[in-house]
């Protein structure tokens, strides 16, 4: 079974631009969670989708959004990028929900210049 | 905010020695999990222990949970250089409605040959 796939692996953007990150979960997994990881704040929960519905959301501004498609693939979008958005963005999938065993992708390293 | 705090923040040992990491959390939980992260990569699930369990083993890993003290420990026996990584505890915190995993700050483990 293929693991969680995140694309792209690396991304360089400038302030004010927007970015879309993609995540393909493990086949059969309907829950997809997104996390932001930075050296200063650690791993912060962004949001979780299950069957195309956002079930949970973390404390991030509205510039951060996401969606999930009928095949469970998920995308997250960050608009009007700020320098502080530079981080490793991790996607994780699970069978039932974000509180059970999570399978993580390798992440997208976003650098905002 | 972080639900879990790992201790120590960093640990340096020699191959063959045991490594113990501790995690403290703040609110009631249903389960506690430990994950490993190699530098700049995604997290890998190690073990899940439920609130009604006190100890769990998986290969060279032993996890204990003390819900009265709101703490857990991860013991890696006979460590190897390949165990070098960051280790995180994660809990499904009651203050989130048990609806998401909240990760701790992590312990950086360095195992020298």
mmCIF file of C-alpha atoms in Angstrom:
data_model
loop_
_atom_site.group_PDB
_atom_site.id
_atom_site.type_symbol
_atom_site.label_atom_id
_atom_site.label_comp_id
_atom_site.label_asym_id
_atom_site.label_seq_id
_atom_site.Cartn_x
_atom_site.Cartn_y
_atom_site.Cartn_z
ATOM 1 C CA UNK A 1 0.000 0.000 0.000
ATOM 2 C CA UNK A 2 1.402 3.402 -0.960
ATOM 3 C CA UNK A 3 2.012 5.870 1.843
ATOM 4 C CA UNK A 4 0.861 9.450 2.185
ATOM 5 C CA UNK A 5 2.155 11.551 -0.682
ATOM 6 C CA UNK A 6 2.708 15.279 -0.423
ATOM 7 C CA UNK A 7 3.645 17.545 -3.295
ATOM 8 C CA UNK A 8 5.675 19.549 -3.854
ATOM 9 C CA UNK A 9 8.512 18.653 -1.503
ATOM 10 C CA UNK A 10 10.018 22.135 -1.534
ATOM 11 C CA UNK A 11 8.526 25.482 -2.418
ATOM 12 C CA UNK A 12 9.930 29.013 -2.464
ATOM 13 C CA UNK A 13 7.518 31.918 -2.628
ATOM 14 C CA UNK A 14 7.625 35.645 -1.990
ATOM 15 C CA UNK A 15 5.521 37.666 0.403
ATOM 16 C CA UNK A 16 2.010 38.369 -0.839
ATOM 17 C CA UNK A 17 1.829 35.342 -3.111
ATOM 18 C CA UNK A 18 -0.443 32.393 -2.534
ATOM 19 C CA UNK A 19 0.402 28.707 -2.476
ATOM 20 C CA UNK A 20 -1.432 25.401 -2.794
ATOM 21 C CA UNK A 21 -0.113 22.206 -1.272
ATOM 22 C CA UNK A 22 -1.394 18.762 -2.141
ATOM 23 C CA UNK A 23 -1.809 15.587 -0.127
ATOM 24 C CA UNK A 24 -2.839 12.108 -1.251
ATOM 25 C CA UNK A 25 -3.770 9.894 1.713
ATOM 26 C CA UNK A 26 -3.340 6.184 2.049
ATOM 27 C CA UNK A 27 -5.971 4.336 0.047
ATOM 28 C CA UNK A 28 -9.086 3.846 2.154
ATOM 29 C CA UNK A 29 -8.251 6.597 4.640
ATOM 30 C CA UNK A 30 -10.987 9.211 4.787
ATOM 31 C CA UNK A 31 -9.515 11.526 7.424
ATOM 32 C CA UNK A 32 -6.800 13.990 6.425
ATOM 33 C CA UNK A 33 -5.195 16.359 8.909
ATOM 34 C CA UNK A 34 -2.772 19.190 8.255
ATOM 35 C CA UNK A 35 -0.069 20.434 10.612
ATOM 36 C CA UNK A 36 2.386 23.317 10.487
ATOM 37 C CA UNK A 37 5.792 22.710 12.031
ATOM 38 C CA UNK A 38 8.209 25.502 12.899
ATOM 39 C CA UNK A 39 11.225 25.548 15.225
ATOM 40 C CA UNK A 40 9.567 28.112 17.484
ATOM 41 C CA UNK A 41 5.986 26.822 17.695
ATOM 42 C CA UNK A 42 6.473 23.120 17.106
ATOM 43 C CA UNK A 43 3.656 21.136 15.528
ATOM 44 C CA UNK A 44 0.454 23.127 15.270
ATOM 45 C CA UNK A 45 -2.843 21.654 14.090
ATOM 46 C CA UNK A 46 -4.321 23.447 11.089
ATOM 47 C CA UNK A 47 -7.466 21.503 10.187
ATOM 48 C CA UNK A 48 -8.922 18.078 9.552
ATOM 49 C CA UNK A 49 -11.188 16.856 6.777
ATOM 50 C CA UNK A 50 -13.328 13.761 6.678
ATOM 51 C CA UNK A 51 -15.445 12.797 3.684
ATOM 52 C CA UNK A 52 -15.017 16.242 2.129
ATOM 53 C CA UNK A 53 -16.142 18.074 5.285
ATOM 54 C CA UNK A 54 -13.951 20.124 7.573
ATOM 55 C CA UNK A 55 -14.524 18.696 11.050
ATOM 56 C CA UNK A 56 -11.908 20.535 13.075
ATOM 57 C CA UNK A 57 -9.927 23.712 12.739
ATOM 58 C CA UNK A 58 -6.943 25.076 14.609
ATOM 59 C CA UNK A 59 -6.174 28.650 15.575
ATOM 60 C CA UNK A 60 -4.906 29.962 12.284
ATOM 61 C CA UNK A 61 -6.050 33.031 10.348
ATOM 62 C CA UNK A 62 -8.487 32.758 7.479
ATOM 63 C CA UNK A 63 -5.586 32.965 5.016
ATOM 64 C CA UNK A 64 -5.163 29.262 5.659
ATOM 65 C CA UNK A 65 -7.821 27.143 4.020
ATOM 66 C CA UNK A 66 -8.237 23.652 2.752
ATOM 67 C CA UNK A 67 -10.509 21.255 1.006
ATOM 68 C CA UNK A 68 -10.933 17.566 0.406
ATOM 69 C CA UNK A 69 -12.084 15.876 -2.752
ATOM 70 C CA UNK A 70 -14.323 12.854 -3.177
ATOM 71 C CA UNK A 71 -11.269 10.603 -3.586
ATOM 72 C CA UNK A 72 -10.016 11.853 -0.166
ATOM 73 C CA UNK A 73 -7.137 13.812 -1.678
ATOM 74 C CA UNK A 74 -6.728 17.115 0.094
ATOM 75 C CA UNK A 75 -5.275 20.504 -0.665
ATOM 76 C CA UNK A 76 -4.401 23.386 1.577
ATOM 77 C CA UNK A 77 -4.069 26.937 0.415
ATOM 78 C CA UNK A 78 -2.304 29.876 2.002
ATOM 79 C CA UNK A 79 -3.089 33.278 0.568
ATOM 80 C CA UNK A 80 -1.168 36.524 0.993
ATOM 81 C CA UNK A 81 1.935 34.775 2.267
ATOM 82 C CA UNK A 82 3.877 36.256 5.161
ATOM 83 C CA UNK A 83 7.465 35.589 6.207
ATOM 84 C CA UNK A 84 6.163 33.771 9.290
ATOM 85 C CA UNK A 85 4.418 31.211 7.104
ATOM 86 C CA UNK A 86 7.783 29.629 6.338
ATOM 87 C CA UNK A 87 7.459 26.146 7.777
ATOM 88 C CA UNK A 88 7.241 22.437 7.132
ATOM 89 C CA UNK A 89 3.631 21.596 6.304
ATOM 90 C CA UNK A 90 2.702 18.049 7.153
ATOM 91 C CA UNK A 91 -0.294 16.082 6.042
ATOM 92 C CA UNK A 92 -1.463 12.975 7.845
ATOM 93 C CA UNK A 93 -4.171 10.457 7.091
ATOM 94 C CA UNK A 94 -6.025 7.966 9.231
ATOM 95 C CA UNK A 95 -8.913 5.537 8.953
ATOM 96 C CA UNK A 96 -11.264 6.973 11.525
ATOM 97 C CA UNK A 97 -10.117 10.351 12.698
ATOM 98 C CA UNK A 98 -7.315 12.656 13.745
ATOM 99 C CA UNK A 99 -7.116 11.212 17.244
ATOM 100 C CA UNK A 100 -6.102 7.711 16.171
ATOM 101 C CA UNK A 101 -2.875 6.498 14.612
ATOM 102 C CA UNK A 102 -1.741 9.007 12.013
ATOM 103 C CA UNK A 103 0.273 8.234 8.903
ATOM 104 C CA UNK A 104 2.324 11.244 7.851
ATOM 105 C CA UNK A 105 3.664 12.332 4.516
ATOM 106 C CA UNK A 106 7.206 13.671 4.132
ATOM 107 C CA UNK A 107 5.934 17.240 4.183
ATOM 108 C CA UNK A 108 6.256 20.327 2.045
ATOM 109 C CA UNK A 109 9.008 22.726 3.096
ATOM 110 C CA UNK A 110 7.735 26.221 2.312
ATOM 111 C CA UNK A 111 10.100 29.171 2.343
ATOM 112 C CA UNK A 112 8.665 32.661 2.066
ATOM 113 C CA UNK A 113 11.148 35.352 1.018
ATOM 114 C CA UNK B 1 -0.744 25.924 22.956
ATOM 115 C CA UNK B 2 1.104 22.715 23.679
ATOM 116 C CA UNK B 3 -0.705 19.960 25.509
ATOM 117 C CA UNK B 4 2.408 17.887 26.044
ATOM 118 C CA UNK B 5 5.822 18.827 27.262
ATOM 119 C CA UNK B 6 8.686 16.421 26.710
ATOM 120 C CA UNK B 7 11.641 16.126 28.991
ATOM 121 C CA UNK B 8 14.518 16.332 28.386
ATOM 122 C CA UNK B 9 14.589 18.630 25.358
ATOM 123 C CA UNK B 10 17.744 16.916 24.154
ATOM 124 C CA UNK B 11 19.458 13.650 25.050
ATOM 125 C CA UNK B 12 22.844 12.362 23.936
ATOM 126 C CA UNK B 13 23.857 8.738 24.571
ATOM 127 C CA UNK B 14 26.147 6.000 23.241
ATOM 128 C CA UNK B 15 24.994 3.035 21.184
ATOM 129 C CA UNK B 16 23.809 0.210 23.379
ATOM 130 C CA UNK B 17 22.603 2.480 26.180
ATOM 131 C CA UNK B 18 18.960 2.968 27.076
ATOM 132 C CA UNK B 19 17.153 6.241 26.384
ATOM 133 C CA UNK B 20 14.235 7.479 28.455
ATOM 134 C CA UNK B 21 12.011 10.362 27.467
ATOM 135 C CA UNK B 22 9.159 11.767 29.489
ATOM 136 C CA UNK B 23 5.974 13.524 28.504
ATOM 137 C CA UNK B 24 3.601 15.478 30.709
ATOM 138 C CA UNK B 25 0.177 16.678 29.626
ATOM 139 C CA UNK B 26 -2.492 18.895 31.071
ATOM 140 C CA UNK B 27 -6.015 17.553 30.498
ATOM 141 C CA UNK B 28 -7.761 14.199 30.454
ATOM 142 C CA UNK B 29 -7.096 11.995 27.466
ATOM 143 C CA UNK B 30 -8.403 8.914 25.712
ATOM 144 C CA UNK B 31 -5.051 7.892 24.331
ATOM 145 C CA UNK B 32 -1.431 8.989 24.150
ATOM 146 C CA UNK B 33 0.829 8.295 21.222
ATOM 147 C CA UNK B 34 4.544 8.529 20.525
ATOM 148 C CA UNK B 35 5.990 9.495 17.160
ATOM 149 C CA UNK B 36 9.499 9.689 15.758
ATOM 150 C CA UNK B 37 10.711 12.273 13.266
ATOM 151 C CA UNK B 38 13.945 12.140 11.357
ATOM 152 C CA UNK B 39 15.310 15.552 10.464
ATOM 153 C CA UNK B 40 13.027 17.461 8.096
ATOM 154 C CA UNK B 41 10.830 14.476 7.362
ATOM 155 C CA UNK B 42 7.368 13.304 8.316
ATOM 156 C CA UNK B 43 6.511 11.696 11.615
ATOM 157 C CA UNK B 44 6.339 7.949 12.073
ATOM 158 C CA UNK B 45 3.920 6.412 14.543
ATOM 159 C CA UNK B 46 5.632 4.304 17.197
ATOM 160 C CA UNK B 47 3.043 3.269 19.739
ATOM 161 C CA UNK B 48 -0.411 4.140 21.070
ATOM 162 C CA UNK B 49 -1.418 3.592 24.678
ATOM 163 C CA UNK B 50 -4.981 4.038 25.863
ATOM 164 C CA UNK B 51 -5.947 5.736 29.097
ATOM 165 C CA UNK B 52 -6.928 2.412 30.713
ATOM 166 C CA UNK B 53 -3.515 0.864 29.966
ATOM 167 C CA UNK B 54 -0.443 1.306 32.141
ATOM 168 C CA UNK B 55 2.315 -0.175 30.023
ATOM 169 C CA UNK B 56 2.850 -1.240 26.442
ATOM 170 C CA UNK B 57 5.758 -2.835 24.595
ATOM 171 C CA UNK B 58 6.763 -2.858 20.950
ATOM 172 C CA UNK B 59 10.123 -4.370 20.095
ATOM 173 C CA UNK B 60 12.783 -2.285 21.887
ATOM 174 C CA UNK B 61 10.201 0.292 22.949
ATOM 175 C CA UNK B 62 8.414 0.409 26.272
ATOM 176 C CA UNK B 63 5.806 3.035 27.048
ATOM 177 C CA UNK B 64 4.228 3.695 30.415
ATOM 178 C CA UNK B 65 1.263 5.884 31.222
ATOM 179 C CA UNK B 66 0.317 7.328 34.597
ATOM 180 C CA UNK B 67 -2.993 9.142 34.232
ATOM 181 C CA UNK B 68 -2.986 10.246 37.874
ATOM 182 C CA UNK B 69 0.216 12.179 37.239
ATOM 183 C CA UNK B 70 -0.710 13.012 33.648
ATOM 184 C CA UNK B 71 2.607 11.700 32.423
ATOM 185 C CA UNK B 72 4.084 9.088 30.115
ATOM 186 C CA UNK B 73 7.552 7.780 29.444
ATOM 187 C CA UNK B 74 9.150 6.200 26.400
ATOM 188 C CA UNK B 75 12.066 3.852 26.946
ATOM 189 C CA UNK B 76 14.232 2.762 24.030
ATOM 190 C CA UNK B 77 16.470 -0.126 25.031
ATOM 191 C CA UNK B 78 19.821 -1.005 23.466
ATOM 192 C CA UNK B 79 19.778 2.125 21.326
ATOM 193 C CA UNK B 80 21.316 2.284 17.864
ATOM 194 C CA UNK B 81 22.668 5.147 15.780
ATOM 195 C CA UNK B 82 19.554 4.772 13.600
ATOM 196 C CA UNK B 83 17.423 5.786 16.611
ATOM 197 C CA UNK B 84 18.792 9.327 16.276
ATOM 198 C CA UNK B 85 15.686 11.448 15.741
ATOM 199 C CA UNK B 86 13.197 13.689 17.492
ATOM 200 C CA UNK B 87 10.506 11.994 19.545
ATOM 201 C CA UNK B 88 7.091 13.505 20.191
ATOM 202 C CA UNK B 89 4.222 12.558 22.391
ATOM 203 C CA UNK B 90 0.712 13.391 21.208
ATOM 204 C CA UNK B 91 -2.606 13.342 23.019
ATOM 205 C CA UNK B 92 -6.241 13.633 22.087
ATOM 206 C CA UNK B 93 -6.931 16.351 24.602
ATOM 207 C CA UNK B 94 -10.267 16.645 26.353
ATOM 208 C CA UNK B 95 -10.201 20.390 25.894
ATOM 209 C CA UNK B 96 -10.403 19.791 22.154
ATOM 210 C CA UNK B 97 -13.345 17.421 22.533
ATOM 211 C CA UNK B 98 -10.893 14.561 21.924
ATOM 212 C CA UNK B 99 -11.124 15.534 18.277
ATOM 213 C CA UNK B 100 -7.525 16.160 17.356
ATOM 214 C CA UNK B 101 -4.016 15.194 18.297
ATOM 215 C CA UNK B 102 -1.969 17.809 20.090
ATOM 216 C CA UNK B 103 1.762 17.290 19.938
ATOM 217 C CA UNK B 104 4.350 18.026 22.562
ATOM 218 C CA UNK B 105 7.548 19.959 22.125
ATOM 219 C CA UNK B 106 9.711 16.922 21.394
ATOM 220 C CA UNK B 107 12.939 15.362 22.629
ATOM 221 C CA UNK B 108 15.955 15.355 20.303
ATOM 222 C CA UNK B 109 17.831 12.083 20.734
ATOM 223 C CA UNK B 110 21.400 11.678 19.490
ATOM 224 C CA UNK B 111 22.874 8.188 19.583
ATOM 225 C CA UNK B 112 26.597 8.098 18.916
ATOM 226 C CA UNK B 113 28.344 4.991 17.556
#
